[in-house]
Every structure is written in structure tokens, then in C-alpha cells.
PDB file of C-alpha atoms in Angstrom:
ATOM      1  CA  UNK A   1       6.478 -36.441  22.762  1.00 46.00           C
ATOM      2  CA  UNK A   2       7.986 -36.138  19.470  1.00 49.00           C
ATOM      3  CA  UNK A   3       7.356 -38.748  16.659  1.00 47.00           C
ATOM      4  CA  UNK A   4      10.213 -38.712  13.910  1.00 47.00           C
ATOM      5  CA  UNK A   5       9.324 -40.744  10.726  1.00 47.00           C
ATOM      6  CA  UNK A   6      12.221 -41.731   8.058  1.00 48.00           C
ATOM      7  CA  UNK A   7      10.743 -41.494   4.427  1.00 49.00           C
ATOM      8  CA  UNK A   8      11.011 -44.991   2.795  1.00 50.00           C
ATOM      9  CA  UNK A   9      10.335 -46.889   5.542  1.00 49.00           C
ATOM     10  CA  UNK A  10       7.717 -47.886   7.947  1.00 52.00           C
ATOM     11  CA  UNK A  11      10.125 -47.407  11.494  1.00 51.00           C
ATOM     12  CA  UNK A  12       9.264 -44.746  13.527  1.00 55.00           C
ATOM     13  CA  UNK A  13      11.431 -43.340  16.142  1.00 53.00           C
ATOM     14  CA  UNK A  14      10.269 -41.192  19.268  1.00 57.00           C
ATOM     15  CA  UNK A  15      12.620 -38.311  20.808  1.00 55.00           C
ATOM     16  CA  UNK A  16      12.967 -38.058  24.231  1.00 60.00           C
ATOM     17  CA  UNK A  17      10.788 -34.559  25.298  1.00 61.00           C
ATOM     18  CA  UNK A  18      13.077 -31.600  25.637  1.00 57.00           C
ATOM     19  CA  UNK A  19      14.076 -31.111  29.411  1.00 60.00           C
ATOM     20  CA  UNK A  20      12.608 -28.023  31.193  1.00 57.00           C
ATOM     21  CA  UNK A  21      14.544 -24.912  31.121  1.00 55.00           C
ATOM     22  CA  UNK A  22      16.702 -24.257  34.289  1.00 53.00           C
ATOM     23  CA  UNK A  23      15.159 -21.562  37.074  1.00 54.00           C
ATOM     24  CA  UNK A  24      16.491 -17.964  37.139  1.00 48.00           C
ATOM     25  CA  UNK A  25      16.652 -16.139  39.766  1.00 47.00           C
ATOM     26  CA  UNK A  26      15.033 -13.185  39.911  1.00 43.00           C
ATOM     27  CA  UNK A  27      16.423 -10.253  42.481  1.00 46.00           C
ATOM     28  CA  UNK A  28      13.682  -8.835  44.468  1.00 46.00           C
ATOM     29  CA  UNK A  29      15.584  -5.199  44.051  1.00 48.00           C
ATOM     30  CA  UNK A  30      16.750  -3.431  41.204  1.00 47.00           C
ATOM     31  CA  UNK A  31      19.956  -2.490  40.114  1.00 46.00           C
ATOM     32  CA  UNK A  32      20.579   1.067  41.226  1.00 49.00           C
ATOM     33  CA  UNK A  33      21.500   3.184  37.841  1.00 49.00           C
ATOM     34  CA  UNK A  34      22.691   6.135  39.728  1.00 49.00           C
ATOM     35  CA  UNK A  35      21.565   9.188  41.497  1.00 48.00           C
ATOM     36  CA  UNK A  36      20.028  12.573  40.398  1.00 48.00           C
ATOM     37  CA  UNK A  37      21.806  15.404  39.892  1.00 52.00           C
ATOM     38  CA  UNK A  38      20.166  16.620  43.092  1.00 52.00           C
ATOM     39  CA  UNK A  39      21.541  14.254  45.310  1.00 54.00           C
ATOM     40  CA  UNK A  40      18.509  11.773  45.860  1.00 50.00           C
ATOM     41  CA  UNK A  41      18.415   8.151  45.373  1.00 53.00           C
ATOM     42  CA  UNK A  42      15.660   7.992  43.071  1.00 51.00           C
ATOM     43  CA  UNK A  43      17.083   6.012  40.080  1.00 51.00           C
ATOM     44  CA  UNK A  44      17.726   7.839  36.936  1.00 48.00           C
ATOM     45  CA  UNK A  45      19.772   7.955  33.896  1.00 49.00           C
ATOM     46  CA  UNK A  46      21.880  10.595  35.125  1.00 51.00           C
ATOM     47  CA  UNK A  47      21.955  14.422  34.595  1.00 53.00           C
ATOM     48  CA  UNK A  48      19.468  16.432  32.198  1.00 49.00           C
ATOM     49  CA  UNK A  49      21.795  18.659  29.803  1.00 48.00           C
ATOM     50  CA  UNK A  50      21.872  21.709  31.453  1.00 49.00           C
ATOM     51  CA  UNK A  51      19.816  24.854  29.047  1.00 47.00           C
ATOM     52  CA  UNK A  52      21.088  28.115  29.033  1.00 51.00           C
ATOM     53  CA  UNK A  53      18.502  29.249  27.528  1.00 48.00           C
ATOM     54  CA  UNK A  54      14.816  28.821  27.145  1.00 44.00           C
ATOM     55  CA  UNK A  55      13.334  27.256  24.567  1.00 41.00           C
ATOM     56  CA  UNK A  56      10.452  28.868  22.056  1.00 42.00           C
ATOM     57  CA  UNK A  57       7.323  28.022  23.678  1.00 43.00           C
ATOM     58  CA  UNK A  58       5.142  26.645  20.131  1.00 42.00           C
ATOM     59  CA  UNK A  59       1.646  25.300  20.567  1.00 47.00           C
ATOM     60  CA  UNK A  60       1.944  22.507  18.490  1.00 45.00           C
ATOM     61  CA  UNK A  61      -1.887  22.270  18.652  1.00 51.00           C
ATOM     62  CA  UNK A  62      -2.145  25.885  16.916  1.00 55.00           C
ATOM     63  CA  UNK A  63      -4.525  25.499  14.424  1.00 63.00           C
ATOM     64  CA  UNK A  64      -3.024  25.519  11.117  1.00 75.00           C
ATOM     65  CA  UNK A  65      -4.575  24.762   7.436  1.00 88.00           C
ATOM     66  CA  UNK A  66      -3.313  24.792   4.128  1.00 93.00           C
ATOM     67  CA  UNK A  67      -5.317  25.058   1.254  1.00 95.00           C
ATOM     68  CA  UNK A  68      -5.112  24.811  -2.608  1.00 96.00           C
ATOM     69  CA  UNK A  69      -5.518  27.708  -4.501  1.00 95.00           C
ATOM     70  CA  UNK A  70      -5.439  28.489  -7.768  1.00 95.00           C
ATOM     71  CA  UNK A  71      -3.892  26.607 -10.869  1.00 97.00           C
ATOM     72  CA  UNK A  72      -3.303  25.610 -14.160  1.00 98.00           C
ATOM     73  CA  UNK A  73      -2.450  22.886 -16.326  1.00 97.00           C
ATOM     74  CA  UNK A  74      -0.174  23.417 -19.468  1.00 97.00           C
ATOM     75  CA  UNK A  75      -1.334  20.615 -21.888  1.00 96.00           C
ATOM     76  CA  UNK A  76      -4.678  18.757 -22.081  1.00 96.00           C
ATOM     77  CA  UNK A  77      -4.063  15.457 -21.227  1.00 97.00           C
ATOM     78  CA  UNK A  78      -6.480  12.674 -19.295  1.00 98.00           C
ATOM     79  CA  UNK A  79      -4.511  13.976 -16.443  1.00 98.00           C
ATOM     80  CA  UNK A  80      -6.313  17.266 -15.764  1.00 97.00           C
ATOM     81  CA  UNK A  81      -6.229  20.001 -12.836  1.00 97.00           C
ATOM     82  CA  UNK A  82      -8.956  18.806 -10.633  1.00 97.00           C
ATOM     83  CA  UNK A  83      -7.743  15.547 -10.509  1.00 98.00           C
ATOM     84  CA  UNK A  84      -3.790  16.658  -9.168  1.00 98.00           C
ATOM     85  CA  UNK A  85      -5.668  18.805  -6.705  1.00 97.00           C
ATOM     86  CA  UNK A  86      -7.673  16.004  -5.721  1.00 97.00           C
ATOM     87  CA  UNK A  87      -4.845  13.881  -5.366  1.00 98.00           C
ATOM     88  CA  UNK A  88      -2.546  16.279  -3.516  1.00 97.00           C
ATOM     89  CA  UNK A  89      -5.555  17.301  -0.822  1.00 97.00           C
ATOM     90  CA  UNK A  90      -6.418  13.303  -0.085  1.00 97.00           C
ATOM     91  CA  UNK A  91      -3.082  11.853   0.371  1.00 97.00           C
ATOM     92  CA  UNK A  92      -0.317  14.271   0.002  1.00 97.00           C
ATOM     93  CA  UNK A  93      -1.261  17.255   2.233  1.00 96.00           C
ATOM     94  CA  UNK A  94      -0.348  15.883   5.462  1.00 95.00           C
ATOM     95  CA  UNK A  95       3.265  16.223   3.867  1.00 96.00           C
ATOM     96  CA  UNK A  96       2.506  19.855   3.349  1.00 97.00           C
ATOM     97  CA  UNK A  97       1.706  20.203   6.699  1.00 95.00           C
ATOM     98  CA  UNK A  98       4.175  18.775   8.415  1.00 96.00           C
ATOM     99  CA  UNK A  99       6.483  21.393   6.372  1.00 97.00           C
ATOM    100  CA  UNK A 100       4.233  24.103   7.386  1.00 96.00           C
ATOM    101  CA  UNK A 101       4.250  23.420  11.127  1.00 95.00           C
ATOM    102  CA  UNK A 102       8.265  22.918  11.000  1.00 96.00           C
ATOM    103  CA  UNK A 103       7.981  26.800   9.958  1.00 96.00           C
ATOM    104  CA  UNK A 104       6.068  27.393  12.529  1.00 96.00           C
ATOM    105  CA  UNK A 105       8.227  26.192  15.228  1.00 96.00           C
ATOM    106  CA  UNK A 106      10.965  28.609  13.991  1.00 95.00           C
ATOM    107  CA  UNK A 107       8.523  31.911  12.914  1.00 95.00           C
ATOM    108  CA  UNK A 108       4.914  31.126  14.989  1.00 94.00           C
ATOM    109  CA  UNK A 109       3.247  34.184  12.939  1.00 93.00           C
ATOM    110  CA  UNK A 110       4.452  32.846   9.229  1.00 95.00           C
ATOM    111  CA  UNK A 111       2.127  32.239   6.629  1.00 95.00           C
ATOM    112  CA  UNK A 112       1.477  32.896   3.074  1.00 96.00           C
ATOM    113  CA  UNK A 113       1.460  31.207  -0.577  1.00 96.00           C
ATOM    114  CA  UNK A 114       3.238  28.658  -2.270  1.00 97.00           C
ATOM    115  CA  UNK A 115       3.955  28.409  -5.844  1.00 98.00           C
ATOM    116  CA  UNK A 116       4.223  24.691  -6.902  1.00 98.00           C
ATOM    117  CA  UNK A 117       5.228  23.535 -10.175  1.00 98.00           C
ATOM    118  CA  UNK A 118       5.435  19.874 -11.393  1.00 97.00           C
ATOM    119  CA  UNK A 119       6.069  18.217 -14.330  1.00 98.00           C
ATOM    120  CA  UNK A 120       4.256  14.411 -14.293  1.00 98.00           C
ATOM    121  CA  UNK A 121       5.750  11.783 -16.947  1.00 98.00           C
ATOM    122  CA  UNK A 122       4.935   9.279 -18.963  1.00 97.00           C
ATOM    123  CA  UNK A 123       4.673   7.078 -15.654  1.00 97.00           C
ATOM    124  CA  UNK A 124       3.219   9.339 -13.714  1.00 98.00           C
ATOM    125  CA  UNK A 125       6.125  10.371 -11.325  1.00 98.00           C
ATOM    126  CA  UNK A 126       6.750  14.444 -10.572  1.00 98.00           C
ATOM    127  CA  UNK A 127       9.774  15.652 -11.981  1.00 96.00           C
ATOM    128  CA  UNK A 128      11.347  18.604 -11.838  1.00 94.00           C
ATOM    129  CA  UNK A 129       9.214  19.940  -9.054  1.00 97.00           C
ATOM    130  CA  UNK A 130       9.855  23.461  -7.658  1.00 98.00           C
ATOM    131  CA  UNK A 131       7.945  24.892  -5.152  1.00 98.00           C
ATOM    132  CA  UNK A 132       8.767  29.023  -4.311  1.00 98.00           C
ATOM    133  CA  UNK A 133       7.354  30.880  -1.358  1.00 96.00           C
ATOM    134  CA  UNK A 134       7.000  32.760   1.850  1.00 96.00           C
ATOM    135  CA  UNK A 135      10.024  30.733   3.507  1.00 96.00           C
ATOM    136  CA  UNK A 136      13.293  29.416   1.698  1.00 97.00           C
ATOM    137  CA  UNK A 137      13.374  26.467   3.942  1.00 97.00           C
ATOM    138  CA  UNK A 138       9.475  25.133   3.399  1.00 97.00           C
ATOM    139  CA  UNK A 139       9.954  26.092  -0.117  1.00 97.00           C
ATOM    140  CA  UNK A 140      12.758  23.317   0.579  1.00 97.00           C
ATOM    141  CA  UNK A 141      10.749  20.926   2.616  1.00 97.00           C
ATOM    142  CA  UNK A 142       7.985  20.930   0.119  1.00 98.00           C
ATOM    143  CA  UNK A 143      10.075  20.770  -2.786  1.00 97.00           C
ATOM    144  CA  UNK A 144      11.457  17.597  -1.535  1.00 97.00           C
ATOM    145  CA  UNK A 145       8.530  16.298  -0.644  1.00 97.00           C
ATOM    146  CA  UNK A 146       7.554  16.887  -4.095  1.00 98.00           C
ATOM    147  CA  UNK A 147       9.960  14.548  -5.555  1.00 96.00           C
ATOM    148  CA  UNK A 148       8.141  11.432  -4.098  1.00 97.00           C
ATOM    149  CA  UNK A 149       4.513  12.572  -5.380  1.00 98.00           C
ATOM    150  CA  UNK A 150       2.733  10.161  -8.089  1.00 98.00           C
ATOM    151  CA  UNK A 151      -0.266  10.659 -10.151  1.00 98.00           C
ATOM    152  CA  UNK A 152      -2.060   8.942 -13.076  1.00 97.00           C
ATOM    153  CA  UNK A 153      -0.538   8.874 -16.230  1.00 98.00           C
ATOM    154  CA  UNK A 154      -1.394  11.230 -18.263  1.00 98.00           C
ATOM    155  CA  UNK A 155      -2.802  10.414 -21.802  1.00 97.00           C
ATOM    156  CA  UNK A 156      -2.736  12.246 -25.059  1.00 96.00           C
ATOM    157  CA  UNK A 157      -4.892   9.955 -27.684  1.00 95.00           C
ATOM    158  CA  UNK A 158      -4.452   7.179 -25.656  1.00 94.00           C
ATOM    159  CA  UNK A 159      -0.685   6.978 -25.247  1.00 97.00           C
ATOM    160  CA  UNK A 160       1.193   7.905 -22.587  1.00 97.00           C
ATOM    161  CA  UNK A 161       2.449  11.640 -22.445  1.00 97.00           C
ATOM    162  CA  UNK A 162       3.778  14.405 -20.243  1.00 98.00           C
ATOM    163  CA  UNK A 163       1.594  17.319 -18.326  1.00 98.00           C
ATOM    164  CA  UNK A 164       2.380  20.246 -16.233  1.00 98.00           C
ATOM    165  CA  UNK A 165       0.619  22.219 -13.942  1.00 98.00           C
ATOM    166  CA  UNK A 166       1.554  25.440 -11.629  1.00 98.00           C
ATOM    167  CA  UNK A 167      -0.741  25.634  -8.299  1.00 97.00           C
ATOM    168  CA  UNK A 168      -0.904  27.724  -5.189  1.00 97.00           C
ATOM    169  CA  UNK A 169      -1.024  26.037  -1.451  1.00 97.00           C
ATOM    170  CA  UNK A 170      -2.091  29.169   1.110  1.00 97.00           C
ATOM    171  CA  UNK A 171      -0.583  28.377   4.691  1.00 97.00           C
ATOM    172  CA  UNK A 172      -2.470  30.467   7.136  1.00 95.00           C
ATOM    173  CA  UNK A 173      -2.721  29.812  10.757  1.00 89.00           C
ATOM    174  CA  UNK A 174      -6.283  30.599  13.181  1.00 79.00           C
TER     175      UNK A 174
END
């Protein structure tokens, strides 16, 4: 039961309950969606695109790591080194990754360095970021990646400034 009260006034009216929904009825056998390609009656979707040619077989479970190598930082700033590498092992390396094993899928044996360079404003946002290494198109990947990064702001006697840094990120596979 529903109770409806006006404002200003003591009458109260009461709605009539809401009347149960109507049955469905529910067909004991499904729709048929078509046969297989094969000629069966199992229900499918239809025909698999047919592959001329067999995929790379990639362990995606390979065991991969990437690692941070050497760096530097251009200007002294509250911003320093340690913390950027700190930041970019903790919560940007799964990024780096992700690039990594996207390389891997198209060259299983590739590894090597990566030259990053990054340019952190007065808010603490990369800009300018290049990133130059063993394969144009991670180069690429990370580079993007890159572009989204944040850090602390750096500080020069208290007021906001710029830093840069140049690091190394070694891809290597087990």
C-alpha cells in the first residue's frame, strides 16, 4: 500500500497497489542460430574466418622484465632522480610493459635499451617526452605513454619550476 500525503493539509490519500506483472512464457527450447560450418546442428554463430596462414605461436607468459637503468637529472630541483625512478617503477611500469610485450608478439627474441627523456613543468605534467630505442614502434608506444605520466612539482626556492631528466629502461626477456 502506498500512502500519498498533500503538503498543507492533513488528508491523506492511499493508491491502489500496483497490479502484478503479466506471465511470460518461457519456450522450453531455444531458438536455433544456425548450423556449423561442418554440417552439425550444434548451435553456433556461424563460420570461423577461414586462416590461410598460421599464426605466430607467442607465449604470452614468457617471462619478461624491464628495468631502470641509468640517469640523470638536468637541474636541481625538489624533484630529483630517485624520486622519477621511484615513481615510474611503482605505477607507471606496467605501461612499459605492456609496450614491451606488444614487441614481443611481433619479434619474440627483441630486447634492449631505451632512452627516455622528459621534461616535468611547473605542474608536474611530462612534456616533450621522447623515448629512442631498440624498436621504432615501442619507442612509439612508450613515447605515448609518456605523455600521460605526472610527477611532483618540482621546486626551485620554493616556487614552482621546470626539471629534466634522461633515463634508460633495459627490456630483456628470461
Amino acid at each position: 500500500m502506498i500512502v500519498i500525503a498533500a503538503c498543507g493539509g492533513d488528508k491523506q490519500e492511499t493508491a491502489p497497489p500496483a497490479p502484478a506483472p503479466a506471465p511470460i512464457a518461457i519456450d522450453a527450447k531455444p531458438a536455433a542460430r544456425g548450423v556449423r560450418g561442418d554440417g552439425s546442428n550444434i548451435p553456433s554463430m556461424g563460420r570461423a574466418p577461414k586462416i590461410d596462414e598460421p599464426s605466430p605461436v607467442v607465449d604470452a607468459g614468457a617471462p619478461s622484465h624491464a628495468t631502470i637503468g641509468e640517469g640523470r637529472a638536468f637541474e636541481a630541483t625538489s624533484l630529483t632522480l630517485d624520486m622519477v625512478k621511484a615513481k615510474i617503477a611503482s605505477v607507471y611500469m606496467a605501461g612499459l610493459r605492456r609496450c614491451y610485450k606488444e614487441t614481443l608478439k611481433r619479434d619474440p627474441k627483441a630486447h634492449g635499451n631505451v632512452a627516455l627523456k622528459l621534461e616535468v613543468n611547473t605542474s608536474g605534467r611530462v612534456v616533450s617526452p621522447t623515448a629512442v630505442g631498440f624498436d621504432d614502434e615501442m619507442a612509439s608506444c612508450i613515447q605515448q605513454q609518456m605523455g600521460s605520466w605526472r610527477f611532483a612539482v618540482p621546486k626551485e626556492d620554493d616556487e614552482a619550476t621546470e626539471a629534466s631528466f634522461q633515463l634508460a629502461i633495459v627490456f630483456a626477456t628470461d
